[in-house]
Amino acid sequence: MNYEKEKELASAESVKLVKDGMVVGLGSGSTAAYMVKELGKRVASGLSIVGVPSSENTRLLAIENGIPLKEFGEIKKIDINIDGADEFDPYLRLIKGGGGALLREKILAHNSKVNIIIADSGKQVKRLGAFKLPVEVIPFAASKIKEELTLLNLSPVLRKVDGSVFVTDEQNYILDIDISNQTNLTNLEIKLKSIPGLVETGLFIETTSKVIMGVVDKTVVLQK
Ligand code: 5RP
């Protein structure tokens, strides 16, 4: 299945929610990249907004597309945050971080009035966990946290790209863990966040306002 058209459709729909004067959180990944390009077109035709990028890749793309940017620390609140997801379930809970930007993405989501998730139909699941859950860890503690997660039967794998350890924008590492057998995700999140050196998880449990999903040649909006 080629999901590119669905990503484009969802992105175009999400950008219609952006109004003059808004501070816009800019997500990361291939779906968010369509949204950034679309937003750039609207800025070129007169829309006045400020973007806050969730990754260095998105920062570069936003600059290329003429979107004025501010640092996260400079703004009071994000009016609307638009981001992709690796999986979403019927409760609009998400797994994010396939691209490794989960930490800044979660910070933006937490500080946004409205969180819009844009996705192709392949991201919709009955139950989260076919996709491995990324957790961000500080390099100093990575091997000890890996041992601890192994004891919890979460089968952690240190993320590597082309044979080298993947390093996040915050200079951390990612462990991808298997949560397919987990029944209580809220408890899992609490347990994971209690491990010193484990900075953040890609589980987004409460943040999503709505999902705009591309389905073949149209979009469907899912809300709680
Ligand atoms: C990056 C993310 C992305 O939103 C997620 O991986 C989805 O990416 P894509 O739109 O390329 O499928 O969380 O950290």
Coordinates of C-alpha atoms and ligand atoms in Angstrom, one line a residue:
M1 CA 0.0 0.0 0.0
N2 CA 1.3 3.5 -0.9
Y3 CA 0.3 5.8 1.9
E4 CA 1.8 9.0 0.4
K5 CA -1.5 10.3 -1.0
E6 CA -3.2 9.7 2.4
K7 CA -0.4 11.6 4.2
E8 CA -0.8 14.5 1.8
L9 CA -4.6 14.6 2.2
A10 CA -4.4 14.5 6.0
S11 CA -1.8 17.2 6.0
A12 CA -3.7 19.6 3.7
E13 CA -6.8 19.2 5.9
S14 CA -4.8 20.0 9.1
V15 CA -3.4 23.2 7.7
K16 CA -6.9 24.6 7.2
L17 CA -7.2 24.7 11.0
V18 CA -4.3 27.2 11.2
K19 CA -5.4 30.8 11.5
D20 CA -3.7 34.2 11.4
G21 CA -1.6 35.0 14.5
M22 CA -1.3 31.5 15.7
V23 CA 1.8 29.9 17.2
V24 CA 2.0 26.5 15.5
G25 CA 3.9 23.4 16.8
L26 CA 5.5 21.7 13.8
G27 CA 5.8 17.9 14.2
S28 CA 8.4 15.6 12.7
G29 CA 8.5 12.8 10.2
S30 CA 7.3 12.3 6.6
T31 CA 3.6 13.1 7.2
A32 CA 4.5 16.3 9.2
A33 CA 6.9 17.2 6.3
Y34 CA 3.9 17.4 4.0
M35 CA 2.2 19.7 6.5
V36 CA 5.2 22.0 6.8
K37 CA 5.3 22.4 3.0
E38 CA 1.6 23.1 2.8
L39 CA 1.9 25.6 5.6
G40 CA 4.7 27.2 3.8
K41 CA 2.4 27.8 0.8
R42 CA -0.1 29.5 3.0
V43 CA 2.5 31.7 4.6
A44 CA 3.7 32.7 1.0
S45 CA 0.1 33.8 0.3
G46 CA -0.1 36.0 3.4
L47 CA -0.9 33.8 6.5
S48 CA 0.9 35.3 9.5
I49 CA 2.0 32.7 11.9
V50 CA 5.0 31.6 14.0
G51 CA 6.2 28.0 14.0
V52 CA 8.0 26.1 16.7
P53 CA 9.8 23.0 15.3
S54 CA 10.0 19.7 17.1
S55 CA 13.3 18.6 15.6
E56 CA 16.3 20.0 13.8
N57 CA 15.1 18.3 10.5
T58 CA 11.8 20.1 10.8
R59 CA 13.6 23.4 11.6
L60 CA 15.5 23.2 8.3
L61 CA 12.4 22.2 6.4
A62 CA 10.4 25.1 7.9
I63 CA 13.2 27.6 7.0
E64 CA 13.3 26.2 3.4
N65 CA 9.6 26.7 3.2
G66 CA 9.6 30.3 4.5
I67 CA 7.9 29.7 7.9
P68 CA 9.0 32.2 10.5
L69 CA 10.2 30.4 13.6
K70 CA 10.7 31.0 17.3
E71 CA 12.5 29.0 20.0
F72 CA 10.2 27.0 22.3
G73 CA 11.5 29.0 25.3
E74 CA 10.4 32.3 23.6
I75 CA 6.7 31.6 23.3
K76 CA 4.0 31.4 26.0
K77 CA 1.8 28.7 24.6
I78 CA 1.4 26.8 21.3
D79 CA -2.1 27.4 19.8
I80 CA -2.1 24.3 17.6
N81 CA 0.4 21.5 17.3
I82 CA 0.3 19.3 14.2
D83 CA 2.3 16.0 14.3
G84 CA 2.3 12.5 12.9
A85 CA 2.2 9.2 14.8
D86 CA 3.5 5.7 14.3
E87 CA 0.3 4.1 15.7
F88 CA -3.0 5.4 17.2
D89 CA -5.6 3.3 18.9
P90 CA -9.4 3.8 19.4
Y91 CA -8.7 6.0 22.5
L92 CA -6.4 8.2 20.4
R93 CA -3.4 7.0 22.4
L94 CA -0.2 7.1 20.3
I95 CA 3.1 5.5 19.8
K96 CA 5.5 8.2 18.5
G97 CA 9.2 8.5 18.0
G98 CA 9.8 6.3 15.0
G99 CA 11.9 9.3 13.7
G100 CA 13.6 9.7 17.1
A101 CA 12.0 13.2 17.9
L102 CA 9.7 12.0 20.7
L103 CA 11.2 14.1 23.5
R104 CA 10.7 17.5 21.9
E105 CA 7.5 16.3 20.3
K106 CA 6.1 15.4 23.7
I107 CA 7.1 18.7 25.2
L108 CA 5.3 20.6 22.4
A109 CA 2.2 18.4 22.7
H110 CA 2.1 19.0 26.5
N111 CA 2.4 22.8 25.9
S112 CA -0.3 23.1 23.2
K113 CA -3.9 24.1 23.4
V114 CA -4.9 21.8 20.6
N115 CA -3.0 18.7 19.3
I116 CA -3.8 17.4 15.9
I117 CA -2.4 14.1 14.7
I118 CA -2.2 13.6 10.9
A119 CA -1.9 10.0 9.7
D120 CA -2.3 7.6 6.9
S121 CA -4.8 4.7 7.4
G122 CA -1.9 2.3 8.2
K123 CA -1.4 4.0 11.5
Q124 CA -4.8 3.0 12.9
V125 CA -4.6 0.0 15.2
K126 CA -7.0 -1.8 17.6
R127 CA -4.3 -2.1 20.1
L128 CA -0.9 -0.3 20.4
G129 CA 2.3 -2.4 20.2
A130 CA 3.0 -3.9 16.8
F131 CA 5.3 -0.9 16.4
K132 CA 8.1 -0.9 19.0
L133 CA 7.9 1.8 21.6
P134 CA 10.9 4.2 21.5
V135 CA 12.2 5.4 24.9
E136 CA 14.9 8.1 25.1
V137 CA 17.7 7.5 27.6
I138 CA 20.8 9.4 28.5
P139 CA 24.0 7.7 27.1
F140 CA 25.6 7.4 30.6
A141 CA 22.7 5.1 31.7
A142 CA 21.8 3.4 28.5
S143 CA 23.3 -0.1 29.1
K144 CA 22.0 -0.3 32.7
I145 CA 18.5 0.8 31.6
K146 CA 18.7 -1.8 28.8
E147 CA 19.3 -4.5 31.5
E148 CA 16.5 -3.2 33.6
L149 CA 14.0 -3.2 30.7
T150 CA 15.1 -6.7 29.8
L151 CA 14.2 -7.9 33.3
L152 CA 10.8 -6.3 32.7
N153 CA 10.4 -8.5 29.6
L154 CA 10.3 -5.5 27.3
S155 CA 13.1 -6.8 24.9
P156 CA 14.9 -3.4 24.5
V157 CA 17.0 -2.9 21.3
L158 CA 19.5 0.0 21.1
R159 CA 18.6 2.0 18.0
K160 CA 21.3 2.1 15.3
V161 CA 21.3 3.6 11.9
D162 CA 23.8 2.3 9.3
G163 CA 25.7 0.5 12.1
S164 CA 26.1 3.6 14.3
V165 CA 24.2 4.4 17.5
F166 CA 21.3 6.8 16.7
V167 CA 21.8 10.1 18.6
T168 CA 18.7 12.3 19.2
D169 CA 18.6 16.1 18.9
E170 CA 19.1 16.2 22.7
Q171 CA 22.2 14.0 22.3
N172 CA 20.5 11.0 23.9
Y173 CA 20.0 7.3 22.7
I174 CA 16.8 5.5 21.9
L175 CA 15.9 2.0 23.1
D176 CA 13.0 0.4 21.1
I177 CA 10.9 -1.8 23.4
D178 CA 8.2 -4.4 22.8
I179 CA 5.0 -3.4 24.6
S180 CA 2.7 -5.8 22.7
N181 CA 1.9 -7.8 25.9
Q182 CA 1.2 -4.8 28.0
T183 CA -2.3 -4.4 29.2
N184 CA -2.1 -1.2 31.3
L185 CA -0.3 1.5 29.4
T186 CA -0.8 4.2 32.0
N187 CA 1.0 2.0 34.6
L188 CA 3.7 1.1 32.1
E189 CA 4.3 4.8 31.4
I190 CA 4.6 5.5 35.2
K191 CA 6.9 2.5 35.6
L192 CA 9.2 3.6 32.7
K193 CA 9.3 7.2 33.8
S194 CA 10.4 6.2 37.3
I195 CA 13.7 4.8 35.9
P196 CA 16.5 7.3 36.5
G197 CA 18.1 8.3 33.1
L198 CA 15.1 7.3 31.1
V199 CA 14.1 10.7 29.9
E200 CA 10.9 10.1 27.9
T201 CA 8.8 7.6 26.2
G202 CA 6.9 7.7 22.9
L203 CA 3.6 6.8 24.6
F204 CA 1.2 9.8 24.2
I205 CA -1.7 8.8 26.3
E206 CA -3.8 11.9 26.9
T207 CA -2.6 14.7 24.6
T208 CA -4.5 14.1 21.3
S209 CA -7.4 16.4 20.5
K210 CA -8.2 14.8 17.1
V211 CA -6.7 12.6 14.5
I212 CA -7.1 13.5 10.8
M213 CA -6.6 10.3 8.9
G214 CA -6.2 10.0 5.1
V215 CA -8.2 7.1 3.7
V216 CA -7.6 6.5 0.0
D217 CA -8.8 9.8 -1.5
K218 CA -10.5 11.5 1.4
T219 CA -10.0 12.3 5.1
V220 CA -11.7 11.1 8.2
V221 CA -11.6 12.9 11.5
L222 CA -11.5 10.9 14.7
Q223 CA -12.3 12.5 18.1
K224 CA -12.7 11.2 21.6
Ligands
5RP1 C1 8.9 11.2 14.9 C2 7.5 10.8 15.0 C3 6.7 10.7 13.7 O1 5.6 11.6 13.9 C4 6.3 9.3 13.5 O2 7.4 8.5 13.5 C5 5.5 9.2 12.2 O3 6.4 9.4 11.1 P1 5.9 9.3 9.6 O4 4.9 10.4 9.4 O5 7.1 9.4 8.8 O6 5.2 7.9 9.4 O7 7.0 10.5 16.0 O8 9.6 11.1 16.1

